Amino acid sequence: MSAIEFLNVDYIYQADTPMAAWAIKDFSLKLETGSFTAIVGHTGSGKSTLMAMLDGLLVPTHGQLRVGEVVIDNRADKKALARLRQGVGYVFQFPESQLFAETVLKDVMFGPLNLGVSPAQAKEQALTALEALKLPSDINERSPFELSGGQMRRVAIAGVLAMHPSVLILDEPTAGLDPQASTDLLDLVDELHQKGTTILMITHQMEQAARFADHVLVMNHGQKAAFMTPHELFSNAALLNEAGIMPPASVAFAQQLQSHGLRLADSVPLTIEKLADQLTIRLKQGGRANG
């Protein structure tokens, strides 16, 4: 599958009834193959509805969605939706709650088998996905419910990867994980991105958006408030305030320093590491700036 494109898409819950509610309104956006997009915005801004359309769980009320050669609109049939789902994997929030099989390997094989591949091929795809998620082979015959929270999360993601999606959607992938498990998981997601998978990640963690995403999509009341690089977004105080978004801690700290006269060469250091580098350079130059 190639680029993703939304063309003037609306989604209305309970359309044509007195209870009709706009969730997405006149949304247009094109995402390039192999890109990493973070999707941010307040609760109820339309993030999950938008991704549900991309995965074929919902179809647009108006407008059109294109993913590669697949075109989805309000007339889309089951065949078109099935083609869409073959190329798009959706890792829901707390995906480990969907684990069910008696062994890790059987759980990860379930998706490929559902797509109609042979048991031998499903096993091969499952083993490859488990290896990609850096899970030890000795867990394959164990119950997934014996694993740690971080391992269970990886098994659930492996179950999606085993279906060979070219587009991967992650909804708050680190929710409930400890800091080390979160870091390890995001590093694995970044590896998938580097290998060419198109990533869309819903997150409330601005540090994650700043560190990993090529672009950030800001949703506000069902509409696209902005689509820009992390550096552009976190440089725009007015937009952040309007959308109710707090910048990453490194950016907020840099802004505090500058308000007290310590100017940095890069006023928007997106990570703690970049902030530390900027501080080292500035302090070697002599500390406080003039004026």
PDB file of C-alpha atoms in Angstrom:
ATOM      1  CA  MET A   1       0.000   0.000   0.000  1.00  0.00           C
ATOM      2  CA  SER A   2       1.174   3.525  -0.726  1.00  0.00           C
ATOM      3  CA  ALA A   3       0.152   6.909   0.631  1.00  0.00           C
ATOM      4  CA  ILE A   4      -2.872   7.514   2.834  1.00  0.00           C
ATOM      5  CA  GLU A   5      -5.240  10.275   1.811  1.00  0.00           C
ATOM      6  CA  PHE A   6      -8.379  11.654   3.449  1.00  0.00           C
ATOM      7  CA  LEU A   7     -10.469  13.782   1.078  1.00  0.00           C
ATOM      8  CA  ASN A   8     -13.092  16.060   2.681  1.00  0.00           C
ATOM      9  CA  VAL A   9     -14.093  13.356   5.134  1.00  0.00           C
ATOM     10  CA  ASP A  10     -16.978  13.737   7.575  1.00  0.00           C
ATOM     11  CA  TYR A  11     -18.085  11.229  10.143  1.00  0.00           C
ATOM     12  CA  ILE A  12     -21.410  11.704  11.903  1.00  0.00           C
ATOM     13  CA  TYR A  13     -22.486   9.354  14.674  1.00  0.00           C
ATOM     14  CA  GLN A  14     -26.177   8.417  14.332  1.00  0.00           C
ATOM     15  CA  ALA A  15     -26.441  10.385  11.097  1.00  0.00           C
ATOM     16  CA  ASP A  16     -29.915  11.357   9.895  1.00  0.00           C
ATOM     17  CA  THR A  17     -31.382  11.065  13.402  1.00  0.00           C
ATOM     18  CA  PRO A  18     -32.169  13.676  16.057  1.00  0.00           C
ATOM     19  CA  MET A  19     -29.120  12.341  17.941  1.00  0.00           C
ATOM     20  CA  ALA A  20     -26.691  13.075  15.092  1.00  0.00           C
ATOM     21  CA  ALA A  21     -23.245  14.203  16.317  1.00  0.00           C
ATOM     22  CA  TRP A  22     -20.327  15.345  14.177  1.00  0.00           C
ATOM     23  CA  ALA A  23     -17.112  13.546  15.131  1.00  0.00           C
ATOM     24  CA  ILE A  24     -15.023  14.434  12.065  1.00  0.00           C
ATOM     25  CA  LYS A  25     -15.745  17.443   9.871  1.00  0.00           C
ATOM     26  CA  ASP A  26     -14.304  18.247   6.424  1.00  0.00           C
ATOM     27  CA  PHE A  27     -11.015  16.492   7.121  1.00  0.00           C
ATOM     28  CA  SER A  28      -8.357  16.315   4.407  1.00  0.00           C
ATOM     29  CA  LEU A  29      -4.799  15.049   4.775  1.00  0.00           C
ATOM     30  CA  LYS A  30      -2.180  13.106   2.836  1.00  0.00           C
ATOM     31  CA  LEU A  31       0.448  10.952   4.541  1.00  0.00           C
ATOM     32  CA  GLU A  32       3.455   9.617   2.691  1.00  0.00           C
ATOM     33  CA  THR A  33       4.481   5.973   2.693  1.00  0.00           C
ATOM     34  CA  GLY A  34       6.935   5.201   5.487  1.00  0.00           C
ATOM     35  CA  SER A  35       6.094   8.300   7.525  1.00  0.00           C
ATOM     36  CA  PHE A  36       5.654   8.442  11.314  1.00  0.00           C
ATOM     37  CA  THR A  37       2.744  10.637  12.406  1.00  0.00           C
ATOM     38  CA  ALA A  38       1.824  11.365  16.013  1.00  0.00           C
ATOM     39  CA  ILE A  39      -1.841  12.223  16.529  1.00  0.00           C
ATOM     40  CA  VAL A  40      -2.589  14.503  19.468  1.00  0.00           C
ATOM     41  CA  GLY A  41      -5.531  16.464  20.827  1.00  0.00           C
ATOM     42  CA  HIS A  42      -7.888  16.613  23.755  1.00  0.00           C
ATOM     43  CA  THR A  43     -10.259  13.782  24.616  1.00  0.00           C
ATOM     44  CA  GLY A  44     -13.135  13.780  22.129  1.00  0.00           C
ATOM     45  CA  SER A  45     -11.174  15.646  19.451  1.00  0.00           C
ATOM     46  CA  GLY A  46     -11.728  12.900  16.871  1.00  0.00           C
ATOM     47  CA  LYS A  47      -8.444  10.975  17.036  1.00  0.00           C
ATOM     48  CA  SER A  48      -9.912   7.510  17.575  1.00  0.00           C
ATOM     49  CA  THR A  49     -12.775   8.040  15.120  1.00  0.00           C
ATOM     50  CA  LEU A  50     -10.297   9.036  12.433  1.00  0.00           C
ATOM     51  CA  MET A  51      -8.188   5.918  13.020  1.00  0.00           C
ATOM     52  CA  ALA A  52     -11.272   3.695  13.116  1.00  0.00           C
ATOM     53  CA  MET A  53     -12.044   4.854   9.573  1.00  0.00           C
ATOM     54  CA  LEU A  54      -8.481   4.156   8.483  1.00  0.00           C
ATOM     55  CA  ASP A  55      -8.835   0.582   9.777  1.00  0.00           C
ATOM     56  CA  GLY A  56     -12.243   0.085   8.174  1.00  0.00           C
ATOM     57  CA  LEU A  57     -14.120  -0.160  11.470  1.00  0.00           C
ATOM     58  CA  LEU A  58     -16.121   2.902  10.390  1.00  0.00           C
ATOM     59  CA  VAL A  59     -16.779   4.308   6.930  1.00  0.00           C
ATOM     60  CA  PRO A  60     -16.963   8.030   6.139  1.00  0.00           C
ATOM     61  CA  THR A  61     -20.396   9.603   6.213  1.00  0.00           C
ATOM     62  CA  HIS A  62     -19.205  11.895   3.435  1.00  0.00           C
ATOM     63  CA  GLY A  63     -15.936  12.179   1.550  1.00  0.00           C
ATOM     64  CA  GLN A  64     -13.372   9.575   0.653  1.00  0.00           C
ATOM     65  CA  LEU A  65     -10.428   7.707   2.138  1.00  0.00           C
ATOM     66  CA  ARG A  66      -7.671   6.258  -0.055  1.00  0.00           C
ATOM     67  CA  VAL A  67      -5.014   3.827   1.136  1.00  0.00           C
ATOM     68  CA  GLY A  68      -2.869   2.683  -1.753  1.00  0.00           C
ATOM     69  CA  GLU A  69      -5.237   1.391  -4.396  1.00  0.00           C
ATOM     70  CA  VAL A  70      -8.130   0.952  -1.963  1.00  0.00           C
ATOM     71  CA  VAL A  71     -10.834   3.618  -1.999  1.00  0.00           C
ATOM     72  CA  ILE A  72     -13.349   3.802   0.850  1.00  0.00           C
ATOM     73  CA  ASP A  73     -16.483   5.954   0.965  1.00  0.00           C
ATOM     74  CA  ASN A  74     -20.030   5.505   2.244  1.00  0.00           C
ATOM     75  CA  ARG A  75     -20.704   2.985  -0.517  1.00  0.00           C
ATOM     76  CA  ALA A  76     -17.755   0.725   0.340  1.00  0.00           C
ATOM     77  CA  ASP A  77     -18.623  -2.980   0.295  1.00  0.00           C
ATOM     78  CA  LYS A  78     -17.240  -5.797   2.418  1.00  0.00           C
ATOM     79  CA  LYS A  79     -14.635  -6.679  -0.189  1.00  0.00           C
ATOM     80  CA  ALA A  80     -13.172  -3.172  -0.182  1.00  0.00           C
ATOM     81  CA  LEU A  81     -13.123  -3.066   3.617  1.00  0.00           C
ATOM     82  CA  ALA A  82     -11.426  -6.471   3.737  1.00  0.00           C
ATOM     83  CA  ARG A  83      -8.713  -5.258   1.342  1.00  0.00           C
ATOM     84  CA  LEU A  84      -8.192  -2.194   3.527  1.00  0.00           C
ATOM     85  CA  ARG A  85      -7.833  -4.251   6.715  1.00  0.00           C
ATOM     86  CA  GLN A  86      -5.283  -6.560   5.105  1.00  0.00           C
ATOM     87  CA  GLY A  87      -2.874  -3.653   4.835  1.00  0.00           C
ATOM     88  CA  VAL A  88      -3.669  -1.792   8.057  1.00  0.00           C
ATOM     89  CA  GLY A  89      -2.906  -3.088  11.540  1.00  0.00           C
ATOM     90  CA  TYR A  90      -4.528  -1.483  14.578  1.00  0.00           C
ATOM     91  CA  VAL A  91      -2.998  -1.920  18.034  1.00  0.00           C
ATOM     92  CA  PHE A  92      -5.695  -0.749  20.432  1.00  0.00           C
ATOM     93  CA  GLN A  93      -5.012   0.741  23.841  1.00  0.00           C
ATOM     94  CA  PHE A  94      -4.187  -2.060  26.328  1.00  0.00           C
ATOM     95  CA  PRO A  95      -4.062  -4.643  23.485  1.00  0.00           C
ATOM     96  CA  GLU A  96      -2.995  -7.384  25.909  1.00  0.00           C
ATOM     97  CA  SER A  97      -6.625  -7.509  27.065  1.00  0.00           C
ATOM     98  CA  GLN A  98      -7.395  -9.165  23.705  1.00  0.00           C
ATOM     99  CA  LEU A  99      -4.982 -12.071  24.211  1.00  0.00           C
ATOM    100  CA  PHE A 100      -6.902 -15.320  24.471  1.00  0.00           C
ATOM    101  CA  ALA A 101      -5.033 -18.381  23.154  1.00  0.00           C
ATOM    102  CA  GLU A 102      -3.424 -21.045  25.315  1.00  0.00           C
ATOM    103  CA  THR A 103       0.083 -20.268  24.025  1.00  0.00           C
ATOM    104  CA  VAL A 104       1.901 -17.181  22.768  1.00  0.00           C
ATOM    105  CA  LEU A 105       2.549 -18.763  19.368  1.00  0.00           C
ATOM    106  CA  LYS A 106      -1.100 -19.730  18.822  1.00  0.00           C
ATOM    107  CA  ASP A 107      -2.207 -16.223  19.750  1.00  0.00           C
ATOM    108  CA  VAL A 108       0.134 -14.569  17.254  1.00  0.00           C
ATOM    109  CA  MET A 109      -0.809 -17.095  14.527  1.00  0.00           C
ATOM    110  CA  PHE A 110      -4.499 -16.268  14.862  1.00  0.00           C
ATOM    111  CA  GLY A 111      -4.420 -13.155  12.656  1.00  0.00           C
ATOM    112  CA  PRO A 112      -2.616 -14.692   9.679  1.00  0.00           C
ATOM    113  CA  LEU A 113      -4.850 -17.778   9.850  1.00  0.00           C
ATOM    114  CA  ASN A 114      -7.880 -15.483   9.738  1.00  0.00           C
ATOM    115  CA  LEU A 115      -6.497 -13.971   6.534  1.00  0.00           C
ATOM    116  CA  GLY A 116      -6.521 -17.432   4.965  1.00  0.00           C
ATOM    117  CA  VAL A 117      -2.840 -18.356   4.956  1.00  0.00           C
ATOM    118  CA  SER A 118      -1.779 -21.947   5.598  1.00  0.00           C
ATOM    119  CA  PRO A 119      -0.892 -23.071   9.127  1.00  0.00           C
ATOM    120  CA  ALA A 120       2.752 -23.460   8.117  1.00  0.00           C
ATOM    121  CA  GLN A 121       2.882 -19.949   6.680  1.00  0.00           C
ATOM    122  CA  ALA A 122       1.001 -18.525   9.682  1.00  0.00           C
ATOM    123  CA  LYS A 123       3.564 -20.103  12.007  1.00  0.00           C
ATOM    124  CA  GLU A 124       6.445 -18.647  10.001  1.00  0.00           C
ATOM    125  CA  GLN A 125       4.894 -15.162  10.049  1.00  0.00           C
ATOM    126  CA  ALA A 126       4.186 -15.429  13.782  1.00  0.00           C
ATOM    127  CA  LEU A 127       7.751 -16.482  14.599  1.00  0.00           C
ATOM    128  CA  THR A 128       9.131 -13.636  12.486  1.00  0.00           C
ATOM    129  CA  ALA A 129       6.880 -11.112  14.252  1.00  0.00           C
ATOM    130  CA  LEU A 130       7.862 -12.403  17.707  1.00  0.00           C
ATOM    131  CA  GLU A 131      11.516 -12.151  16.764  1.00  0.00           C
ATOM    132  CA  ALA A 132      11.001  -8.595  15.469  1.00  0.00           C
ATOM    133  CA  LEU A 133       9.556  -7.645  18.852  1.00  0.00           C
ATOM    134  CA  LYS A 134      12.667  -9.114  20.499  1.00  0.00           C
ATOM    135  CA  LEU A 135      10.734 -11.696  22.482  1.00  0.00           C
ATOM    136  CA  PRO A 136      12.711 -14.798  23.575  1.00  0.00           C
ATOM    137  CA  SER A 137      11.778 -17.993  21.764  1.00  0.00           C
ATOM    138  CA  ASP A 138      11.311 -19.878  25.042  1.00  0.00           C
ATOM    139  CA  ILE A 139       8.013 -18.059  25.656  1.00  0.00           C
ATOM    140  CA  ASN A 140       6.370 -19.318  22.448  1.00  0.00           C
ATOM    141  CA  GLU A 141       4.749 -22.339  24.101  1.00  0.00           C
ATOM    142  CA  ARG A 142       3.934 -20.540  27.335  1.00  0.00           C
ATOM    143  CA  SER A 143       0.592 -18.977  28.190  1.00  0.00           C
ATOM    144  CA  PRO A 144       0.626 -15.256  27.361  1.00  0.00           C
ATOM    145  CA  PHE A 145      -0.943 -14.642  30.762  1.00  0.00           C
ATOM    146  CA  GLU A 146       2.236 -15.804  32.520  1.00  0.00           C
ATOM    147  CA  LEU A 147       4.257 -12.942  31.010  1.00  0.00           C
ATOM    148  CA  SER A 148       5.074  -9.487  32.332  1.00  0.00           C
ATOM    149  CA  GLY A 149       2.937  -6.538  31.290  1.00  0.00           C
ATOM    150  CA  GLY A 150       5.564  -5.329  28.839  1.00  0.00           C
ATOM    151  CA  GLN A 151       5.940  -8.771  27.277  1.00  0.00           C
ATOM    152  CA  MET A 152       2.181  -9.190  26.959  1.00  0.00           C
ATOM    153  CA  ARG A 153       2.017  -5.833  25.167  1.00  0.00           C
ATOM    154  CA  ARG A 154       4.719  -6.995  22.739  1.00  0.00           C
ATOM    155  CA  VAL A 155       2.925 -10.291  22.084  1.00  0.00           C
ATOM    156  CA  ALA A 156      -0.261  -8.389  21.265  1.00  0.00           C
ATOM    157  CA  ILE A 157       1.630  -6.141  18.846  1.00  0.00           C
ATOM    158  CA  ALA A 158       3.327  -9.181  17.314  1.00  0.00           C
ATOM    159  CA  GLY A 159      -0.139 -10.558  16.592  1.00  0.00           C
ATOM    160  CA  VAL A 160      -0.813  -7.465  14.467  1.00  0.00           C
ATOM    161  CA  LEU A 161       2.618  -7.465  12.793  1.00  0.00           C
ATOM    162  CA  ALA A 162       2.241 -11.124  11.850  1.00  0.00           C
ATOM    163  CA  MET A 163      -0.444 -10.053   9.374  1.00  0.00           C
ATOM    164  CA  HIS A 164       2.205  -8.002   7.519  1.00  0.00           C
ATOM    165  CA  PRO A 165       0.486  -4.596   7.599  1.00  0.00           C
ATOM    166  CA  SER A 166       2.148  -1.780   5.688  1.00  0.00           C
ATOM    167  CA  VAL A 167       0.357   0.722   7.944  1.00  0.00           C
ATOM    168  CA  LEU A 168       0.449   0.358  11.730  1.00  0.00           C
ATOM    169  CA  ILE A 169      -1.864   2.335  14.033  1.00  0.00           C
ATOM    170  CA  LEU A 170      -1.026   2.456  17.745  1.00  0.00           C
ATOM    171  CA  ASP A 171      -3.406   3.925  20.310  1.00  0.00           C
ATOM    172  CA  GLU A 172      -1.475   5.083  23.392  1.00  0.00           C
ATOM    173  CA  PRO A 173       0.958   2.154  23.042  1.00  0.00           C
ATOM    174  CA  THR A 174       2.782   2.767  26.335  1.00  0.00           C
ATOM    175  CA  ALA A 175      -0.294   3.296  28.536  1.00  0.00           C
ATOM    176  CA  GLY A 176       0.150   1.424  31.817  1.00  0.00           C
ATOM    177  CA  LEU A 177       3.765   0.401  31.169  1.00  0.00           C
ATOM    178  CA  ASP A 178       6.674   1.304  33.416  1.00  0.00           C
ATOM    179  CA  PRO A 179       9.285   3.765  32.044  1.00  0.00           C
ATOM    180  CA  GLN A 180      11.764   1.098  30.915  1.00  0.00           C
ATOM    181  CA  ALA A 181       9.100  -1.026  29.196  1.00  0.00           C
ATOM    182  CA  SER A 182       7.771   2.132  27.520  1.00  0.00           C
ATOM    183  CA  THR A 183      11.219   3.073  26.223  1.00  0.00           C
ATOM    184  CA  ASP A 184      11.901  -0.438  24.953  1.00  0.00           C
ATOM    185  CA  LEU A 185       8.547  -0.611  23.161  1.00  0.00           C
ATOM    186  CA  LEU A 186       8.910   2.772  21.466  1.00  0.00           C
ATOM    187  CA  ASP A 187      12.415   1.886  20.336  1.00  0.00           C
ATOM    188  CA  LEU A 188      10.940  -1.211  18.659  1.00  0.00           C
ATOM    189  CA  VAL A 189       8.213   0.869  17.009  1.00  0.00           C
ATOM    190  CA  ASP A 190      10.894   3.236  15.740  1.00  0.00           C
ATOM    191  CA  GLU A 191      12.787   0.270  14.277  1.00  0.00           C
ATOM    192  CA  LEU A 192       9.645  -0.743  12.369  1.00  0.00           C
ATOM    193  CA  HIS A 193       9.396   2.814  11.070  1.00  0.00           C
ATOM    194  CA  GLN A 194      13.031   2.774   9.949  1.00  0.00           C
ATOM    195  CA  LYS A 195      12.305  -0.432   8.011  1.00  0.00           C
ATOM    196  CA  GLY A 196       9.520   1.287   6.064  1.00  0.00           C
ATOM    197  CA  THR A 197       6.302   0.724   8.011  1.00  0.00           C
ATOM    198  CA  THR A 198       3.963   3.707   8.002  1.00  0.00           C
ATOM    199  CA  ILE A 199       3.224   4.528  11.656  1.00  0.00           C
ATOM    200  CA  LEU A 200       0.323   6.501  13.115  1.00  0.00           C
ATOM    201  CA  MET A 201       0.436   6.848  16.893  1.00  0.00           C
ATOM    202  CA  ILE A 202      -2.245   8.391  19.068  1.00  0.00           C
ATOM    203  CA  THR A 203      -0.582   9.790  22.159  1.00  0.00           C
ATOM    204  CA  HIS A 204      -1.010  12.234  25.020  1.00  0.00           C
ATOM    205  CA  GLN A 205       2.719  12.070  25.694  1.00  0.00           C
ATOM    206  CA  MET A 206       4.268  15.040  23.901  1.00  0.00           C
ATOM    207  CA  GLU A 207       7.770  13.724  24.619  1.00  0.00           C
ATOM    208  CA  GLN A 208       6.921  10.699  22.465  1.00  0.00           C
ATOM    209  CA  ALA A 209       5.582  12.855  19.645  1.00  0.00           C
ATOM    210  CA  ALA A 210       8.653  15.093  19.773  1.00  0.00           C
ATOM    211  CA  ARG A 211      11.179  12.245  19.829  1.00  0.00           C
ATOM    212  CA  PHE A 212       9.773   9.851  17.242  1.00  0.00           C
ATOM    213  CA  ALA A 213       7.350  11.528  14.838  1.00  0.00           C
ATOM    214  CA  ASP A 214       8.152  13.082  11.460  1.00  0.00           C
ATOM    215  CA  HIS A 215       4.953  15.128  11.715  1.00  0.00           C
ATOM    216  CA  VAL A 216       2.292  15.783  14.327  1.00  0.00           C
ATOM    217  CA  LEU A 217      -1.406  15.934  13.503  1.00  0.00           C
ATOM    218  CA  VAL A 218      -3.293  18.106  15.984  1.00  0.00           C
ATOM    219  CA  MET A 219      -7.005  17.363  16.199  1.00  0.00           C
ATOM    220  CA  ASN A 220      -9.455  19.833  17.731  1.00  0.00           C
ATOM    221  CA  HIS A 221     -13.236  19.385  17.754  1.00  0.00           C
ATOM    222  CA  GLY A 222     -13.160  16.884  14.902  1.00  0.00           C
ATOM    223  CA  GLN A 223     -11.039  19.029  12.612  1.00  0.00           C
ATOM    224  CA  LYS A 224      -7.394  19.304  11.652  1.00  0.00           C
ATOM    225  CA  ALA A 225      -5.983  22.138  13.733  1.00  0.00           C
ATOM    226  CA  ALA A 226      -2.443  21.615  12.431  1.00  0.00           C
ATOM    227  CA  PHE A 227      -0.167  19.211  10.622  1.00  0.00           C
ATOM    228  CA  MET A 228       3.489  20.117  11.035  1.00  0.00           C
ATOM    229  CA  THR A 229       6.862  18.924  12.233  1.00  0.00           C
ATOM    230  CA  PRO A 230       7.403  18.602  15.988  1.00  0.00           C
ATOM    231  CA  HIS A 231       9.789  21.557  15.906  1.00  0.00           C
ATOM    232  CA  GLU A 232       7.202  23.739  14.157  1.00  0.00           C
ATOM    233  CA  LEU A 233       4.433  22.670  16.521  1.00  0.00           C
ATOM    234  CA  PHE A 234       6.310  23.183  19.771  1.00  0.00           C
ATOM    235  CA  SER A 235       7.555  26.571  18.533  1.00  0.00           C
ATOM    236  CA  ASN A 236       3.953  27.750  18.164  1.00  0.00           C
ATOM    237  CA  ALA A 237       2.789  28.797  21.633  1.00  0.00           C
ATOM    238  CA  ALA A 238      -0.534  30.199  20.388  1.00  0.00           C
ATOM    239  CA  LEU A 239      -1.491  26.930  18.687  1.00  0.00           C
ATOM    240  CA  LEU A 240      -0.470  24.865  21.703  1.00  0.00           C
ATOM    241  CA  ASN A 241      -2.573  27.050  23.963  1.00  0.00           C
ATOM    242  CA  GLU A 242      -5.594  26.902  21.643  1.00  0.00           C
ATOM    243  CA  ALA A 243      -5.420  23.113  21.390  1.00  0.00           C
ATOM    244  CA  GLY A 244      -4.725  22.648  25.104  1.00  0.00           C
ATOM    245  CA  ILE A 245      -1.369  20.956  24.510  1.00  0.00           C
ATOM    246  CA  MET A 246       1.560  21.184  26.884  1.00  0.00           C
ATOM    247  CA  PRO A 247       5.005  21.143  25.227  1.00  0.00           C
ATOM    248  CA  PRO A 248       7.566  18.468  26.143  1.00  0.00           C
ATOM    249  CA  ALA A 249       9.357  19.068  29.434  1.00  0.00           C
ATOM    250  CA  SER A 250      12.597  19.889  27.606  1.00  0.00           C
ATOM    251  CA  VAL A 251      10.912  22.659  25.618  1.00  0.00           C
ATOM    252  CA  ALA A 252       9.100  24.066  28.658  1.00  0.00           C
ATOM    253  CA  PHE A 253      12.357  24.123  30.637  1.00  0.00           C
ATOM    254  CA  ALA A 254      14.211  25.850  27.788  1.00  0.00           C
ATOM    255  CA  GLN A 255      11.500  28.498  27.644  1.00  0.00           C
ATOM    256  CA  GLN A 256      11.854  29.113  31.378  1.00  0.00           C
ATOM    257  CA  LEU A 257      15.604  29.484  31.025  1.00  0.00           C
ATOM    258  CA  GLN A 258      15.210  31.964  28.199  1.00  0.00           C
ATOM    259  CA  SER A 259      12.686  34.003  30.159  1.00  0.00           C
ATOM    260  CA  HIS A 260      15.474  34.456  32.727  1.00  0.00           C
ATOM    261  CA  GLY A 261      18.029  35.528  30.148  1.00  0.00           C
ATOM    262  CA  LEU A 262      19.745  32.284  29.195  1.00  0.00           C
ATOM    263  CA  ARG A 263      19.259  31.997  25.439  1.00  0.00           C
ATOM    264  CA  LEU A 264      19.906  28.753  23.610  1.00  0.00           C
ATOM    265  CA  ALA A 265      20.936  28.330  19.993  1.00  0.00           C
ATOM    266  CA  ASP A 266      17.904  26.051  19.526  1.00  0.00           C
ATOM    267  CA  SER A 267      15.029  27.475  21.540  1.00  0.00           C
ATOM    268  CA  VAL A 268      12.963  24.295  21.024  1.00  0.00           C
ATOM    269  CA  PRO A 269      15.085  21.311  22.127  1.00  0.00           C
ATOM    270  CA  LEU A 270      12.723  18.403  21.513  1.00  0.00           C
ATOM    271  CA  THR A 271      14.388  15.931  23.874  1.00  0.00           C
ATOM    272  CA  ILE A 272      16.186  16.023  27.193  1.00  0.00           C
ATOM    273  CA  GLU A 273      19.376  14.983  25.391  1.00  0.00           C
ATOM    274  CA  LYS A 274      19.126  17.922  22.994  1.00  0.00           C
ATOM    275  CA  LEU A 275      18.458  20.273  25.901  1.00  0.00           C
ATOM    276  CA  ALA A 276      21.553  18.976  27.703  1.00  0.00           C
ATOM    277  CA  ASP A 277      23.639  19.521  24.558  1.00  0.00           C
ATOM    278  CA  GLN A 278      22.323  23.076  24.204  1.00  0.00           C
ATOM    279  CA  LEU A 279      23.047  23.866  27.845  1.00  0.00           C
ATOM    280  CA  THR A 280      26.579  22.511  27.569  1.00  0.00           C
ATOM    281  CA  ILE A 281      27.288  24.670  24.524  1.00  0.00           C
ATOM    282  CA  ARG A 282      25.721  27.779  26.087  1.00  0.00           C
ATOM    283  CA  LEU A 283      27.518  27.459  29.405  1.00  0.00           C
ATOM    284  CA  LYS A 284      30.859  27.017  27.627  1.00  0.00           C
ATOM    285  CA  GLN A 285      30.115  30.279  25.819  1.00  0.00           C
ATOM    286  CA  GLY A 286      29.732  32.134  29.097  1.00  0.00           C
ATOM    287  CA  GLY A 287      26.306  31.604  30.655  1.00  0.00           C
ATOM    288  CA  ARG A 288      23.822  34.472  30.521  1.00  0.00           C
ATOM    289  CA  ALA A 289      23.127  36.310  27.312  1.00  0.00           C
ATOM    290  CA  ASN A 290      23.187  40.074  27.032  1.00  0.00           C
ATOM    291  CA  GLY A 291      19.888  41.865  26.563  1.00  0.00           C
TER     292      GLY A 291
END
